[in-house]
Amino acid sequence: MARQADSNSLRLSGGVFTLTVLRLQSLDPDPLEQQWQEQSAALGILQGAPVVIDLADCKEQEISQELPKIIQILRQRGCTPVGIRNATPAQQAAADQLGLAQLRGMESSPQSMKKNHQRPELTPASPPLEHPLRSGQRHYARGQDLICLATVNAGAEVLADGHIHIYGPLRGRALAGVQGDETAQIFCQRLEAELIAIAGIYQTLDPQHPLWGRAARIFLDGEQMAIMPLEK
Amino acid sequence: MAQTIVVTSGKGGVGKTTTSAAFASGLALRGHRTVVIDFDVGLRNLDLVMGCERRVVYDFINVIHGEARLQQALIRDRTLDNLYILPTSQTRDKEALSAEGVARVMAELQQEFDYIVCDSPAGIETGALRALYHADAAIVVTNPEVSSVRDSDRILGILAARSKRAEEGREPVQEHLLLTRYSPKRVQEGEMLSLEDVKELLRVPLLGVIPESPVILQASNQGIPAIHMKGSDVAQAYEDTVARFLGEERPLRFVQQEKSSFFKRLFGG
């Protein structure tokens, strides 16, 4: 019996997924194979993971012959390539043949990404938050600094593209420079945070921290998070 | 217009129903026409604490669903003529509390009473949200321990965001902190958060402190609101709480550890 087309057989919905990006330095399969064997323990986390192949460093190379081999190696190692990005048109054509999706976003090289990650154009800060931010509440100052006059309680979260100033105890989470601005800083009158982060580099805190309960300034010193007392 | 007060906490077992019963009775004792509503659909405790469980015929849910008139469901309190109880159903669940239905019942109660006390269920799901939605004031019942404080903080955030007043951009819900099961002795021994700790963490004006006491259990087992337990510290603490709510100044009692008297120490009393 022919099945009637069921109007409920398909539902579209959206989702945001985190994928591992494998950035190939070369399209030669042999070094890949070799490196995989040498670092099998570290790369073991890719077992069963969907990965995206980033070809930003292989712009000059012809891929049509090599890509199928690379895909095969990845599959043998247990990961599932689902797409490519930063591909040249020729590379894209090869990927199409293999049924890999083209993924967009972050197409630039890391050097120019750094440039994008400089302090974005910030608009003047909104009026300060006057009331305590409570457990379960979250406040994001998009394209702005964030100023909070009251407490950020445990379980609450403040985020800003720029700096975060908290003129009360910080007991929850504070994430500054969430778009990647590494010059963003966090200032608080009393550091009792659950988590602090700047440009994606984060740290959890506990009461054993030497600056616990004190006024503090948090910033990035290279890749390291620095926590300094505010008072001299 | 009646004032609507939600008694809420986030966490269970901290004393919401005990407080609802005692607080509503306290308002009625002072001559205000008061109704207390049980929003804890499916568990139904308020009628037990108020000692009217055998008089429940129709309930809040029946009224919401148009199966009974409000007057049929309201139960007059045993001792106070101007106090009514609107019990809830034990056989339904919280989804039965439709937003429109609750709004309709609240509007009707507004006409009849001075104060509407809403006894919220624990948690932050439908029942609790419906209970706090219409509130003009909130009594956040908190025990002096970390998880209770955290849940109170969460419910305060929800009050600020999801109440009708917040949605309509009106003056925010008036927040009051009520610290219950407080034991100065255990605070001194470091087993409990102190009054100052809780105030510092929540930053909400303190309405009262109810001491930990076996009287609470006796009262609820007998179906008598704790405020009627004459001479007990708990009854006095609830009286103070009601008085402060109505704008009177009352000094805090029962927050210091009692010094045992010379004779008690001498004879090991």
Short mmCIF file of C-alpha atoms in Angstrom, two decimals:
data_model
loop_
_atom_site.label_atom_id
_atom_site.label_comp_id
_atom_site.label_asym_id
_atom_site.label_seq_id
_atom_site.Cartn_x
_atom_site.Cartn_y
_atom_site.Cartn_z
CA MET A 1 0.00 0.00 0.00
CA ALA A 2 1.38 3.33 -0.96
CA ARG A 3 1.85 5.52 2.02
CA GLN A 4 0.14 8.81 2.04
CA ALA A 5 2.53 11.71 2.31
CA ASP A 6 2.36 12.47 5.98
CA SER A 7 2.58 16.15 6.73
CA ASN A 8 4.10 15.32 10.09
CA SER A 9 6.98 13.26 8.75
CA LEU A 10 9.37 16.18 8.81
CA ARG A 11 10.00 18.83 11.38
CA LEU A 12 12.56 21.52 10.98
CA SER A 13 14.33 22.84 13.98
CA GLY A 14 17.57 24.66 14.60
CA GLY A 15 20.45 23.75 16.85
CA VAL A 16 23.87 25.05 17.71
CA PHE A 17 26.62 22.46 17.86
CA THR A 18 30.18 22.52 18.97
CA LEU A 19 32.45 20.75 16.51
CA THR A 20 36.11 19.93 16.67
CA VAL A 21 38.11 21.64 13.95
CA LEU A 22 41.08 19.75 12.52
CA ARG A 23 43.41 22.24 10.96
CA LEU A 24 45.59 20.51 8.39
CA GLN A 25 49.06 21.88 7.86
CA SER A 26 49.52 19.87 4.70
CA LEU A 27 47.42 17.70 2.44
CA ASP A 28 49.97 14.95 2.42
CA PRO A 29 48.34 11.90 4.04
CA ASP A 30 51.57 10.31 5.25
CA PRO A 31 52.60 12.85 7.90
CA LEU A 32 49.02 12.84 9.14
CA GLU A 33 49.09 9.09 9.54
CA GLN A 34 52.43 9.31 11.28
CA GLN A 35 51.44 12.06 13.66
CA TRP A 36 48.31 10.20 14.56
CA GLN A 37 50.32 7.18 15.56
CA GLU A 38 52.72 9.23 17.63
CA GLN A 39 50.01 11.14 19.44
CA SER A 40 47.36 8.48 19.55
CA ALA A 41 46.72 9.09 23.24
CA ALA A 42 46.03 12.79 22.76
CA LEU A 43 44.08 12.33 19.59
CA GLY A 44 42.07 9.56 21.20
CA ILE A 45 39.55 12.17 22.32
CA LEU A 46 38.54 12.47 18.68
CA GLN A 47 37.27 8.89 18.76
CA GLY A 48 33.70 9.01 17.53
CA ALA A 49 33.69 12.80 17.25
CA PRO A 50 32.37 14.72 14.26
CA VAL A 51 35.17 16.92 12.93
CA VAL A 52 35.46 19.81 10.53
CA ILE A 53 38.57 19.98 8.35
CA ASP A 54 40.08 23.43 8.12
CA LEU A 55 42.10 24.00 4.95
CA ALA A 56 43.25 27.53 5.70
CA ASP A 57 46.90 26.46 5.65
CA CYS A 58 46.56 24.46 2.42
CA LYS A 59 45.25 27.11 0.08
CA GLU A 60 47.98 26.52 -2.49
CA GLN A 61 47.61 22.77 -2.64
CA GLU A 62 45.57 20.70 -5.05
CA ILE A 63 43.33 18.44 -3.11
CA SER A 64 41.24 16.29 -5.41
CA GLN A 65 43.60 13.31 -5.14
CA GLU A 66 44.50 13.60 -1.49
CA LEU A 67 41.29 14.51 0.24
CA PRO A 68 39.67 11.05 -0.16
CA LYS A 69 42.75 9.49 1.44
CA ILE A 70 42.69 11.90 4.32
CA ILE A 71 39.03 11.26 4.91
CA GLN A 72 39.73 7.56 4.88
CA ILE A 73 42.49 7.89 7.46
CA LEU A 74 40.19 9.94 9.72
CA ARG A 75 37.41 7.39 9.41
CA GLN A 76 39.77 4.56 10.23
CA ARG A 77 40.77 6.44 13.38
CA GLY A 78 37.18 6.62 14.42
CA CYS A 79 36.25 10.23 13.69
CA THR A 80 33.54 11.36 11.35
CA PRO A 81 34.43 14.24 9.02
CA VAL A 82 31.28 16.25 8.49
CA GLY A 83 32.52 19.27 6.58
CA ILE A 84 35.35 21.51 5.47
CA ARG A 85 36.02 25.17 5.73
CA ASN A 86 38.40 27.76 4.31
CA ALA A 87 38.53 25.76 1.07
CA THR A 88 39.44 27.02 -2.38
CA PRO A 89 36.80 26.47 -5.10
CA ALA A 90 38.72 23.43 -6.41
CA GLN A 91 38.95 22.00 -2.90
CA GLN A 92 35.26 22.64 -2.43
CA ALA A 93 34.42 20.70 -5.54
CA ALA A 94 36.42 17.74 -4.24
CA ALA A 95 34.67 17.97 -0.90
CA ASP A 96 31.25 18.07 -2.58
CA GLN A 97 32.05 14.79 -4.27
CA LEU A 98 32.79 13.26 -0.88
CA GLY A 99 29.54 14.57 0.57
CA LEU A 100 31.21 17.01 2.96
CA ALA A 101 29.40 20.20 3.85
CA GLN A 102 30.86 23.67 3.39
CA LEU A 103 30.99 25.43 6.71
CA ARG A 104 31.21 29.17 6.88
CA GLY A 105 32.42 31.51 9.56
CA MET A 106 35.87 32.25 10.93
CA GLU A 107 37.23 32.03 7.39
CA SER A 108 40.20 34.16 8.12
CA SER A 109 43.67 33.04 9.09
CA PRO A 110 44.65 33.15 12.77
CA GLN A 111 46.76 36.27 12.32
CA SER A 112 43.90 38.30 10.96
CA MET A 113 41.59 36.72 13.52
CA LYS A 114 43.78 38.25 16.16
CA LYS A 115 43.13 41.56 14.51
CA ASN A 116 39.39 40.99 14.69
CA HIS A 117 39.84 40.16 18.32
CA GLN A 118 41.20 43.53 19.17
CA ARG A 119 38.87 45.65 21.19
CA PRO A 120 35.66 45.92 19.16
CA GLU A 121 33.91 49.24 18.71
CA LEU A 122 32.18 49.66 22.04
CA THR A 123 29.13 51.77 22.52
CA PRO A 124 28.88 53.73 25.79
CA ALA A 125 27.88 51.55 28.72
CA SER A 126 24.19 51.27 29.55
CA PRO A 127 22.99 52.63 32.87
CA PRO A 128 24.50 50.59 35.69
CA LEU A 129 22.66 47.61 37.14
CA GLU A 130 21.24 48.87 40.42
CA HIS A 131 19.78 45.67 41.82
CA PRO A 132 21.51 42.48 42.87
CA LEU A 133 21.82 40.00 40.04
CA ARG A 134 20.41 36.83 41.52
CA SER A 135 20.99 33.13 41.13
CA GLY A 136 19.82 32.04 37.69
CA GLN A 137 19.86 35.54 36.22
CA ARG A 138 22.20 36.53 33.45
CA HIS A 139 23.07 39.91 32.03
CA TYR A 140 25.02 40.45 28.80
CA ALA A 141 26.32 43.88 27.82
CA ARG A 142 26.60 43.35 24.08
CA GLY A 143 29.17 45.65 22.52
CA GLN A 144 29.56 47.44 25.85
CA ASP A 145 31.23 47.58 29.20
CA LEU A 146 29.10 46.40 32.08
CA ILE A 147 28.71 48.28 35.33
CA CYS A 148 27.00 46.70 38.29
CA LEU A 149 26.41 48.67 41.49
CA ALA A 150 25.04 45.79 43.55
CA THR A 151 26.10 42.20 44.06
CA VAL A 152 26.40 39.47 41.49
CA ASN A 153 25.13 36.58 43.58
CA ALA A 154 26.21 32.97 43.41
CA GLY A 155 24.64 31.29 40.41
CA ALA A 156 24.25 34.56 38.49
CA GLU A 157 26.25 35.42 35.39
CA VAL A 158 27.45 38.73 33.94
CA LEU A 159 28.94 38.93 30.45
CA ALA A 160 30.30 41.85 28.47
CA ASP A 161 32.11 42.43 25.23
CA GLY A 162 34.19 45.01 27.09
CA HIS A 163 35.19 45.42 30.73
CA ILE A 164 33.11 44.41 33.74
CA HIS A 165 32.98 46.67 36.79
CA ILE A 166 31.26 45.36 39.89
CA TYR A 167 30.95 47.71 42.84
CA GLY A 168 29.77 44.98 45.16
CA PRO A 169 30.69 41.39 45.90
CA LEU A 170 31.19 39.19 42.84
CA ARG A 171 29.93 35.77 43.89
CA GLY A 172 28.73 34.37 40.60
CA ARG A 173 30.39 34.23 37.21
CA ALA A 174 31.87 37.13 35.29
CA LEU A 175 32.98 36.82 31.67
CA ALA A 176 34.59 39.86 30.06
CA GLY A 177 35.63 40.24 26.44
CA VAL A 178 33.33 37.44 25.36
CA GLN A 179 33.80 38.31 21.68
CA GLY A 180 37.50 37.68 22.11
CA ASP A 181 38.82 41.02 23.32
CA GLU A 182 41.93 40.05 25.26
CA THR A 183 42.36 43.55 26.66
CA ALA A 184 39.07 43.34 28.55
CA GLN A 185 39.33 43.33 32.35
CA ILE A 186 37.17 42.60 35.35
CA PHE A 187 37.13 44.86 38.39
CA CYS A 188 35.28 43.96 41.54
CA GLN A 189 35.00 45.21 45.09
CA ARG A 190 35.00 41.75 46.59
CA LEU A 191 36.24 38.73 44.74
CA GLU A 192 34.25 35.66 45.73
CA ALA A 193 33.53 34.49 42.20
CA GLU A 194 32.62 31.02 41.07
CA LEU A 195 34.25 31.62 37.72
CA ILE A 196 36.04 34.45 35.94
CA ALA A 197 36.86 34.54 32.23
CA ILE A 198 38.44 36.92 29.79
CA ALA A 199 38.31 36.29 26.05
CA GLY A 200 37.44 32.65 26.66
CA ILE A 201 40.28 31.98 29.08
CA TYR A 202 38.67 31.06 32.35
CA GLN A 203 39.44 30.12 35.90
CA THR A 204 37.38 28.87 38.81
CA LEU A 205 38.06 30.20 42.27
CA ASP A 206 37.72 28.95 45.81
CA PRO A 207 38.00 30.57 49.24
CA GLN A 208 41.63 29.51 49.50
CA HIS A 209 42.56 32.10 46.90
CA PRO A 210 44.83 34.78 48.44
CA LEU A 211 42.63 37.59 47.12
CA TRP A 212 39.35 35.98 48.16
CA GLY A 213 37.01 38.60 49.59
CA ARG A 214 39.21 41.48 48.49
CA ALA A 215 38.96 44.12 45.79
CA ALA A 216 40.58 42.75 42.68
CA ARG A 217 41.38 43.39 39.08
CA ILE A 218 41.51 40.51 36.62
CA PHE A 219 43.18 40.72 33.24
CA LEU A 220 45.09 38.66 30.72
CA ASP A 221 48.85 38.66 30.82
CA GLY A 222 49.58 36.85 27.58
CA GLU A 223 47.68 33.58 27.81
CA GLN A 224 47.70 33.68 31.59
CA MET A 225 45.00 35.09 33.76
CA ALA A 226 46.33 37.59 36.26
CA ILE A 227 44.50 38.53 39.45
CA MET A 228 45.84 41.59 41.23
CA PRO A 229 44.63 43.49 44.27
CA LEU A 230 42.87 46.73 43.34
CA GLU A 231 44.27 48.75 46.20
CA LYS A 232 47.95 49.51 46.06
CA MET B 1 -8.36 46.75 46.44
CA ALA B 2 -6.84 43.84 48.24
CA GLN B 3 -3.11 43.46 48.64
CA THR B 4 -1.78 40.14 47.36
CA ILE B 5 1.09 38.55 49.29
CA VAL B 6 2.94 35.47 48.13
CA VAL B 7 4.73 33.28 50.64
CA THR B 8 7.49 31.60 48.69
CA SER B 9 10.99 30.16 49.03
CA GLY B 10 12.13 27.97 46.15
CA LYS B 11 13.23 25.27 48.56
CA GLY B 12 10.81 22.86 50.19
CA GLY B 13 10.34 22.26 53.90
CA VAL B 14 11.47 25.69 55.04
CA GLY B 15 8.12 26.72 56.52
CA LYS B 16 6.04 28.29 53.76
CA THR B 17 2.74 26.70 54.73
CA THR B 18 3.34 27.25 58.45
CA THR B 19 4.10 30.88 57.69
CA SER B 20 1.11 31.30 55.36
CA ALA B 21 -1.24 29.96 58.02
CA ALA B 22 0.27 32.01 60.85
CA PHE B 23 0.65 35.19 58.81
CA ALA B 24 -2.88 35.08 57.37
CA SER B 25 -4.24 34.42 60.87
CA GLY B 26 -2.18 37.32 62.20
CA LEU B 27 -3.65 39.69 59.63
CA ALA B 28 -7.15 38.47 60.48
CA LEU B 29 -6.48 38.86 64.22
CA ARG B 30 -5.80 42.50 63.52
CA GLY B 31 -9.18 42.85 61.93
CA HIS B 32 -8.33 42.55 58.24
CA ARG B 33 -10.50 40.46 55.95
CA THR B 34 -8.04 37.85 54.78
CA VAL B 35 -8.03 34.80 52.52
CA VAL B 36 -5.22 32.27 52.28
CA ILE B 37 -4.89 30.18 49.12
CA ASP B 38 -3.10 26.87 48.75
CA PHE B 39 -1.22 26.79 45.41
CA ASP B 40 0.46 23.46 46.18
CA VAL B 41 -1.84 21.44 43.95
CA GLY B 42 -1.50 17.70 44.47
CA LEU B 43 0.02 17.91 47.94
CA ARG B 44 -2.55 19.99 49.83
CA ASN B 45 -1.15 20.85 53.24
CA LEU B 46 -2.60 24.22 54.10
CA ASP B 47 -6.01 22.84 55.11
CA LEU B 48 -4.26 20.43 57.52
CA VAL B 49 -2.20 23.18 59.12
CA MET B 50 -5.35 25.32 59.38
CA GLY B 51 -7.29 22.38 60.80
CA CYS B 52 -10.07 22.41 58.22
CA GLU B 53 -9.25 19.34 56.16
CA ARG B 54 -12.58 17.69 56.94
CA ARG B 55 -14.53 20.65 55.65
CA VAL B 56 -13.10 20.67 52.12
CA VAL B 57 -15.86 19.96 49.59
CA TYR B 58 -14.95 22.10 46.60
CA ASP B 59 -11.48 23.49 46.00
CA PHE B 60 -9.47 26.11 44.12
CA ILE B 61 -9.18 23.89 41.03
CA ASN B 62 -12.95 23.33 40.92
CA VAL B 63 -13.42 27.07 40.92
CA ILE B 64 -10.79 27.60 38.23
CA HIS B 65 -12.54 25.05 36.04
CA GLY B 66 -15.96 26.50 36.67
CA GLU B 67 -17.18 23.41 38.52
CA ALA B 68 -17.99 25.37 41.65
CA ARG B 69 -18.57 28.96 42.69
CA LEU B 70 -15.92 30.71 44.76
CA GLN B 71 -18.33 31.01 47.71
CA GLN B 72 -18.75 27.22 47.74
CA ALA B 73 -15.01 26.60 47.93
CA LEU B 74 -14.06 29.23 50.54
CA ILE B 75 -13.90 27.77 54.05
CA ARG B 76 -14.35 30.03 57.04
CA ASP B 77 -11.64 29.65 59.68
CA ARG B 78 -12.56 27.85 62.93
CA THR B 79 -11.66 30.72 65.19
CA LEU B 80 -11.52 33.89 63.11
CA ASP B 81 -14.64 35.19 61.37
CA ASN B 82 -12.75 37.34 58.87
CA LEU B 83 -10.33 34.60 57.72
CA TYR B 84 -11.08 32.26 54.84
CA ILE B 85 -9.16 29.36 53.37
CA LEU B 86 -9.21 28.40 49.71
CA PRO B 87 -7.92 24.83 49.75
CA THR B 88 -6.48 23.04 46.76
CA SER B 89 -7.04 19.68 45.15
CA GLN B 90 -5.07 16.61 46.05
CA THR B 91 -6.01 14.67 42.96
CA ARG B 92 -4.95 17.11 40.27
CA ASP B 93 -1.55 18.43 39.28
CA LYS B 94 -0.12 21.90 38.90
CA GLU B 95 -0.94 22.10 35.21
CA ALA B 96 -4.55 22.48 36.33
CA LEU B 97 -3.67 26.02 37.46
CA SER B 98 -4.44 27.82 34.21
CA ALA B 99 -3.19 31.39 34.05
CA GLU B 100 -6.62 32.73 33.04
CA GLY B 101 -8.41 30.70 35.71
CA VAL B 102 -6.12 31.94 38.47
CA ALA B 103 -6.47 35.53 37.23
CA ARG B 104 -10.26 35.26 37.30
CA VAL B 105 -10.32 33.89 40.86
CA MET B 106 -7.85 36.52 42.04
CA ALA B 107 -9.95 39.29 40.52
CA GLU B 108 -13.01 37.99 42.33
CA LEU B 109 -11.14 37.73 45.66
CA GLN B 110 -9.85 41.28 45.22
CA GLN B 111 -13.41 42.53 45.63
CA GLU B 112 -14.04 40.63 48.86
CA PHE B 113 -10.85 40.87 50.90
CA ASP B 114 -8.19 43.20 52.28
CA TYR B 115 -5.37 40.69 52.00
CA ILE B 116 -4.85 37.65 49.78
CA VAL B 117 -2.10 35.35 51.04
CA CYS B 118 -0.81 32.86 48.44
CA ASP B 119 0.94 29.78 49.82
CA SER B 120 3.39 28.83 47.06
CA PRO B 121 4.60 25.30 46.41
CA ALA B 122 8.36 24.61 46.45
CA GLY B 123 10.29 24.72 43.20
CA ILE B 124 10.19 27.17 40.35
CA GLU B 125 7.64 25.42 38.12
CA THR B 126 4.07 26.28 37.15
CA GLY B 127 2.62 26.19 40.67
CA ALA B 128 5.21 28.55 42.10
CA LEU B 129 5.02 30.87 39.08
CA ARG B 130 1.23 31.11 39.32
CA ALA B 131 1.43 31.78 43.04
CA LEU B 132 3.82 34.69 42.67
CA TYR B 133 2.40 36.15 39.45
CA HIS B 134 -0.24 38.39 41.04
CA ALA B 135 1.82 39.37 44.07
CA ASP B 136 2.14 42.94 45.33
CA ALA B 137 4.44 41.78 48.12
CA ALA B 138 6.48 38.65 48.67
CA ILE B 139 7.56 37.00 51.88
CA VAL B 140 10.61 34.93 51.05
CA VAL B 141 10.91 32.22 53.68
CA THR B 142 14.51 31.20 54.21
CA ASN B 143 16.29 28.82 56.56
CA PRO B 144 19.75 29.79 57.76
CA GLU B 145 21.56 27.37 55.48
CA VAL B 146 23.35 27.75 52.18
CA SER B 147 21.02 25.84 49.86
CA SER B 148 17.92 27.59 51.18
CA VAL B 149 19.60 30.98 50.72
CA ARG B 150 20.57 30.07 47.17
CA ASP B 151 17.02 29.01 46.30
CA SER B 152 15.60 32.16 47.87
CA ASP B 153 17.97 34.18 45.73
CA ARG B 154 16.70 32.34 42.67
CA ILE B 155 13.05 32.96 43.54
CA LEU B 156 13.80 36.66 44.17
CA GLY B 157 15.21 36.84 40.66
CA ILE B 158 12.07 35.22 39.27
CA LEU B 159 9.89 37.63 41.24
CA ALA B 160 11.75 40.53 39.69
CA ALA B 161 11.33 39.14 36.18
CA ARG B 162 8.15 37.09 35.95
CA SER B 163 5.56 38.71 38.19
CA LYS B 164 2.65 40.60 36.71
CA ARG B 165 4.08 43.81 38.12
CA ALA B 166 7.38 43.15 36.33
CA GLU B 167 5.63 42.28 33.07
CA GLU B 168 3.55 45.43 33.18
CA GLY B 169 6.56 47.55 34.15
CA ARG B 170 4.89 48.71 37.36
CA GLU B 171 6.55 49.26 40.72
CA PRO B 172 8.36 45.99 41.57
CA VAL B 173 7.03 43.44 44.03
CA GLN B 174 7.84 44.47 47.62
CA GLU B 175 10.36 41.93 48.93
CA HIS B 176 10.51 40.75 52.54
CA LEU B 177 12.88 38.25 54.08
CA LEU B 178 11.55 35.94 56.77
CA LEU B 179 14.20 33.81 58.44
CA THR B 180 12.68 30.66 59.91
CA ARG B 181 13.96 27.77 62.04
CA TYR B 182 16.57 30.11 63.48
CA SER B 183 18.59 28.75 66.35
CA PRO B 184 20.99 31.26 67.94
CA LYS B 185 22.74 28.42 69.75
CA ARG B 186 23.53 26.60 66.51
CA VAL B 187 24.62 29.84 64.88
CA GLN B 188 27.06 30.36 67.71
CA GLU B 189 28.36 26.83 67.26
CA GLY B 190 28.91 27.58 63.58
CA GLU B 191 26.33 25.06 62.36
CA MET B 192 24.02 27.66 60.85
CA LEU B 193 24.41 30.86 58.88
CA SER B 194 23.88 33.89 61.05
CA LEU B 195 21.19 36.48 60.52
CA GLU B 196 23.86 38.89 59.27
CA ASP B 197 25.20 36.32 56.81
CA VAL B 198 21.78 35.77 55.27
CA LYS B 199 21.00 39.48 55.10
CA GLU B 200 24.36 40.13 53.47
CA LEU B 201 23.83 37.38 50.90
CA LEU B 202 20.24 38.21 49.94
CA ARG B 203 20.11 41.96 50.58
CA VAL B 204 16.39 42.03 51.17
CA PRO B 205 14.74 43.92 54.05
CA LEU B 206 14.20 41.62 57.04
CA LEU B 207 10.59 41.15 58.07
CA GLY B 208 11.18 38.79 60.94
CA VAL B 209 13.02 35.88 62.50
CA ILE B 210 11.08 32.81 63.63
CA PRO B 211 13.01 30.68 66.11
CA GLU B 212 13.41 26.95 65.70
CA SER B 213 10.87 25.43 68.10
CA PRO B 214 9.05 22.19 68.83
CA VAL B 215 5.89 24.30 69.13
CA ILE B 216 5.68 24.50 65.33
CA LEU B 217 5.30 20.75 65.05
CA GLN B 218 2.73 20.62 67.87
CA ALA B 219 0.75 23.38 66.21
CA SER B 220 0.66 21.84 62.76
CA ASN B 221 -0.19 18.40 64.15
CA GLN B 222 -3.15 19.93 65.96
CA GLY B 223 -4.18 21.98 62.94
CA ILE B 224 -3.68 25.26 64.77
CA PRO B 225 -1.81 28.14 63.10
CA ALA B 226 1.35 28.73 65.16
CA ILE B 227 0.39 32.32 65.97
CA HIS B 228 -2.39 30.93 68.24
CA MET B 229 0.09 29.00 70.43
CA LYS B 230 -0.28 31.45 73.32
CA GLY B 231 2.86 32.48 75.11
CA SER B 232 5.24 30.63 72.80
CA ASP B 233 8.24 32.35 71.25
CA VAL B 234 7.00 31.30 67.81
CA ALA B 235 3.61 32.98 68.28
CA GLN B 236 5.28 36.17 69.47
CA ALA B 237 7.72 36.11 66.57
CA TYR B 238 4.86 35.77 64.07
CA GLU B 239 2.93 38.57 65.77
CA ASP B 240 5.98 40.80 65.43
CA THR B 241 6.29 39.80 61.79
CA VAL B 242 2.69 40.75 61.01
CA ALA B 243 3.07 44.03 62.91
CA ARG B 244 6.20 44.94 60.95
CA PHE B 245 4.45 44.08 57.71
CA LEU B 246 1.71 46.51 58.66
CA GLY B 247 4.28 49.22 59.23
CA GLU B 248 4.93 49.03 62.99
CA GLU B 249 8.41 49.16 64.46
CA ARG B 250 9.22 46.09 66.51
CA PRO B 251 12.64 45.14 67.90
CA LEU B 252 14.00 41.77 66.80
CA ARG B 253 13.52 39.05 69.39
CA PHE B 254 14.81 35.50 69.72
CA VAL B 255 18.03 36.18 67.83
CA GLN B 256 20.38 36.02 70.81
CA GLN B 257 21.20 32.89 72.69
CA GLU B 258 19.41 32.95 76.02
CA LYS B 259 21.73 33.11 78.97
CA SER B 260 20.84 30.28 81.29
CA SER B 261 20.05 31.68 84.73
CA PHE B 262 22.24 31.29 87.73
CA PHE B 263 19.88 28.75 89.28
CA LYS B 264 19.57 26.76 86.10
CA ARG B 265 23.33 26.51 85.89
CA LEU B 266 23.51 25.63 89.55
CA PHE B 267 20.93 22.88 89.41
CA GLY B 268 21.55 21.79 85.83
CA GLY B 269 18.09 22.90 84.65
#
